[in-house]
Amino acid sequence: MSQNDQEGKAPVRGLQDVVAGETRVSYVDGVNGMLIYNGYDVRELAEHTTFDEVVYLSWYGQLPTRSELASFRARLVSEMRLPSQVISMIRLAPAGAHPMDVLRTAVSALSMFDPESGDMSPAANERKLVRLLAQVMTIIADMHRVRSNESVVSPDPGLDIGDNFLYMFRGRQPDEEEKKAFDQLLLLHLDHGFNASTFAARVTASTLADMHAALATAIGTLKGSLHGGANERVMEMLDEIDHVDMVDSYIQGMLDNGKRIMGFGHRVYRVEDPRARVLRHWSERLCHRAAMADLYAISHRIEQVVLAQKGIYPNVDFYSATVQHALGIPRQYFTTLFAASRTAGWLAHVMEQYADNRLIRPTSKYIGGWNRKVVPIAERG
Ligand code: SDX
């Protein structure tokens, strides 16, 4: 009779604080409330660089020179196009299908029409890095246009990939303040250590499955309300609070019923999420200029009440909701925008896993029965 080889060992629920691998892509300092992208503080990057510069840093290990950025920018924008069959698939998706489901399905469809999807050579994988980030953004923009019965918008070679994403999604050019806000929104969502969707992508890559497969895994994982799906639920919560004077009783009611306040708390941060600090600034500015000042006032009051009642802070999803809402992004797309940015981080981790791989396969503590005797179906009544 075999015995449980894990006898006496207790599983670590949620793998909390378990070091599951090494990475250069980012470091989350939960004690000091800092996020580092390959050596750079994200707040400094948000202030002095653009999303595509940090994509370059995540993939190639250093910030680009001006000429490197110019050619990288042009490569990304030139890949913002989809096989016609994938656009047809997007058109065929049921109107009620969630954008994250359409995105996940479209990425899987891309693998069938990408002649290099099965080519795992370093050169092919590098080309797929650029192509997949550009195509994910294009899928989301085209999906919204098609579902709004609007014509799809081709990218403007004069804009970078972030500005093009907003232009192709909304059908109108962003102004300078919108460009800055949206670029920082993308930059802040790019990577975040071994979060659930990134770890899922690395598990898929560790089997030597291709990049499209790892990306589909990550998108499916991000959708959950405990992860990237929280931003959409933050907006639903804000919709239920008509006035700032209602906040205290609403939050107290949620907490009294043991409900989680979406957009708050974090597995790693024990202090304020540095991304929330930057997004709070943009939420206030964009809500005021969009005549939605009450939305920001309600959000800020929620933050004060939750901190006072539960001692927990807003995470990246809380103010991301009002920033996206004020930019005219419908809430059902909030998580797809998170996915668009995090595609850069996911693919950086996939490449890192390929470069120094060992199949990720943990063990488990067996708690089932032992030595049960089979009774043939004829005798089982
Ligand atoms: C993201 O991992 C990442 O890095 C993720 C992410 C990234 O960039 O990839 O940062 C993005 O996913 C942000 C998180 C988005 N999710 C939400 O906003 C959903 C609401 N938050 C949670 O459910 C929760 O905070 C988690 C899931 C984010 C973290 O949960 P943990 O680490 O498992 O903590 P826990 O559930 O054990 O909670 C610890 C205590 C509990 O109190 P007790 O029951 O022990 O008394 O804190 C309380 C919880 O009740 N708590 C909350 C709460 N979050 C934690 N109470 C009310 N509302 C909340 N949101």
PDB file of C-alpha atoms and ligand atoms in Angstrom, residues 192 195 225-228 230 255 259-267 275 310 312 315-317 338 342, ligand 1:
ATOM      1  CA  HIS A 192       3.429  42.869 -11.869  1.00  0.00           C
ATOM      2  CA  ASN A 195       0.464  37.498 -10.524  1.00  0.00           C
ATOM      3  CA  SER A 225     -13.107  39.159 -10.523  1.00  0.00           C
ATOM      4  CA  LEU A 226     -10.310  38.564  -7.996  1.00  0.00           C
ATOM      5  CA  HIS A 227      -7.807  39.612 -10.685  1.00  0.00           C
ATOM      6  CA  GLY A 228      -8.218  41.797 -13.743  1.00  0.00           C
ATOM      7  CA  ALA A 230     -12.262  43.741 -10.729  1.00  0.00           C
ATOM      8  CA  LEU A 255     -18.701  44.817   4.733  1.00  0.00           C
ATOM      9  CA  LYS A 259     -18.689  41.215   0.672  1.00  0.00           C
ATOM     10  CA  ARG A 260     -15.368  42.135  -0.955  1.00  0.00           C
ATOM     11  CA  ILE A 261     -15.022  45.740  -2.112  1.00  0.00           C
ATOM     12  CA  MET A 262     -13.812  45.439  -5.685  1.00  0.00           C
ATOM     13  CA  GLY A 263     -10.612  47.355  -6.425  1.00  0.00           C
ATOM     14  CA  PHE A 264      -9.306  47.037  -2.875  1.00  0.00           C
ATOM     15  CA  GLY A 265      -6.777  44.804  -1.192  1.00  0.00           C
ATOM     16  CA  HIS A 266      -3.820  42.948  -2.628  1.00  0.00           C
ATOM     17  CA  ARG A 267      -1.926  39.737  -2.069  1.00  0.00           C
ATOM     18  CA  ARG A 275      -0.114  52.456  -9.441  1.00  0.00           C
ATOM     19  CA  LYS A 310     -10.676  47.516   6.922  1.00  0.00           C
ATOM     20  CA  ILE A 312      -6.846  48.101   3.125  1.00  0.00           C
ATOM     21  CA  ASN A 315      -5.226  48.452  -5.983  1.00  0.00           C
ATOM     22  CA  VAL A 316      -4.604  49.192  -9.665  1.00  0.00           C
ATOM     23  CA  ASP A 317      -8.191  48.331 -10.597  1.00  0.00           C
ATOM     24  CA  PHE A 338      -5.713  45.620 -18.834  1.00  0.00           C
ATOM     25  CA  ARG A 342      -0.252  43.119 -19.760  1.00  0.00           C
TER      26      ARG A 342
HETATM   27  C1  SDX B   1      -5.075  42.578  -9.500  1.00  0.00           C
HETATM   28  O1  SDX B   1      -1.367  39.752  -7.968  1.00  0.00           O
HETATM   29  C2  SDX B   1      -1.309  40.841  -8.588  1.00  0.00           C
HETATM   30  O2  SDX B   1      -0.276  41.482  -8.691  1.00  0.00           O
HETATM   31  C3  SDX B   1      -2.602  41.265  -9.252  1.00  0.00           C
HETATM   32  C4  SDX B   1      -2.600  42.644  -9.911  1.00  0.00           C
HETATM   33  C5  SDX B   1      -1.703  42.695 -11.109  1.00  0.00           C
HETATM   34  O3  SDX B   1      -1.247  43.807 -11.473  1.00  0.00           O
HETATM   35  O4  SDX B   1      -1.552  41.647 -11.773  1.00  0.00           O
HETATM   36  O5  SDX B   1      -2.177  43.615  -8.960  1.00  0.00           O
HETATM   37  C6  SDX B   1      -3.995  43.027 -10.405  1.00  0.00           C
HETATM   38  O6  SDX B   1      -5.585  41.503  -9.658  1.00  0.00           O
HETATM   39  C7  SDX B   1      -5.470  43.442  -8.351  1.00  0.00           C
HETATM   40  C8  SDX B   1      -6.554  42.782  -7.447  1.00  0.00           C
HETATM   41  C9  SDX B   1      -7.940  43.003  -8.105  1.00  0.00           C
HETATM   42  N1  SDX B   1      -8.985  42.267  -7.308  1.00  0.00           N
HETATM   43  C10 SDX B   1      -9.853  42.923  -6.540  1.00  0.00           C
HETATM   44  O7  SDX B   1      -9.848  44.133  -6.359  1.00  0.00           O
HETATM   45  C11 SDX B   1     -10.885  42.016  -5.877  1.00  0.00           C
HETATM   46  C12 SDX B   1     -11.068  42.405  -4.408  1.00  0.00           C
HETATM   47  N2  SDX B   1      -9.831  42.100  -3.649  1.00  0.00           N
HETATM   48  C13 SDX B   1      -9.709  40.835  -3.111  1.00  0.00           C
HETATM   49  O8  SDX B   1     -10.647  39.873  -3.162  1.00  0.00           O
HETATM   50  C14 SDX B   1      -8.388  40.528  -2.421  1.00  0.00           C
HETATM   51  O9  SDX B   1      -7.903  41.662  -1.833  1.00  0.00           O
HETATM   52  C15 SDX B   1      -7.339  39.897  -3.310  1.00  0.00           C
HETATM   53  C16 SDX B   1      -7.889  38.717  -4.011  1.00  0.00           C
HETATM   54  C17 SDX B   1      -6.834  40.898  -4.285  1.00  0.00           C
HETATM   55  C18 SDX B   1      -6.178  39.463  -2.415  1.00  0.00           C
HETATM   56  O10 SDX B   1      -6.695  38.543  -1.582  1.00  0.00           O
HETATM   57  P1  SDX B   1      -5.819  37.654  -0.582  1.00  0.00           P
HETATM   58  O11 SDX B   1      -4.386  38.029  -0.656  1.00  0.00           O
HETATM   59  O12 SDX B   1      -6.165  36.230  -0.825  1.00  0.00           O
HETATM   60  O13 SDX B   1      -6.303  38.166   0.818  1.00  0.00           O
HETATM   61  P2  SDX B   1      -7.507  37.551   1.615  1.00  0.00           P
HETATM   62  O14 SDX B   1      -8.638  37.265   0.688  1.00  0.00           O
HETATM   63  O15 SDX B   1      -6.983  36.441   2.448  1.00  0.00           O
HETATM   64  O16 SDX B   1      -7.959  38.778   2.541  1.00  0.00           O
HETATM   65  C19 SDX B   1      -7.188  39.092   3.731  1.00  0.00           C
HETATM   66  C20 SDX B   1      -8.137  39.867   4.630  1.00  0.00           C
HETATM   67  C21 SDX B   1      -9.470  39.171   4.784  1.00  0.00           C
HETATM   68  O17 SDX B   1      -9.966  39.543   6.044  1.00  0.00           O
HETATM   69  P3  SDX B   1     -10.464  38.349   7.027  1.00  0.00           P
HETATM   70  O18 SDX B   1     -11.568  37.645   6.269  1.00  0.00           O
HETATM   71  O19 SDX B   1      -9.239  37.430   7.222  1.00  0.00           O
HETATM   72  O20 SDX B   1     -10.909  39.062   8.240  1.00  0.00           O
HETATM   73  O21 SDX B   1      -8.461  41.137   4.019  1.00  0.00           O
HETATM   74  C22 SDX B   1      -9.862  41.179   3.733  1.00  0.00           C
HETATM   75  C23 SDX B   1     -10.364  39.760   3.764  1.00  0.00           C
HETATM   76  O22 SDX B   1     -11.728  39.757   4.162  1.00  0.00           O
HETATM   77  N3  SDX B   1     -10.001  41.710   2.386  1.00  0.00           N
HETATM   78  C24 SDX B   1     -11.037  42.410   1.952  1.00  0.00           C
HETATM   79  C25 SDX B   1     -10.745  42.724   0.618  1.00  0.00           C
HETATM   80  N4  SDX B   1      -9.560  42.202   0.288  1.00  0.00           N
HETATM   81  C26 SDX B   1      -9.110  41.567   1.377  1.00  0.00           C
HETATM   82  N5  SDX B   1     -12.169  42.796   2.571  1.00  0.00           N
HETATM   83  C27 SDX B   1     -13.035  43.522   1.813  1.00  0.00           C
HETATM   84  N6  SDX B   1     -12.810  43.872   0.532  1.00  0.00           N
HETATM   85  C28 SDX B   1     -11.694  43.494  -0.097  1.00  0.00           C
HETATM   86  N7  SDX B   1     -11.484  43.851  -1.354  1.00  0.00           N
END
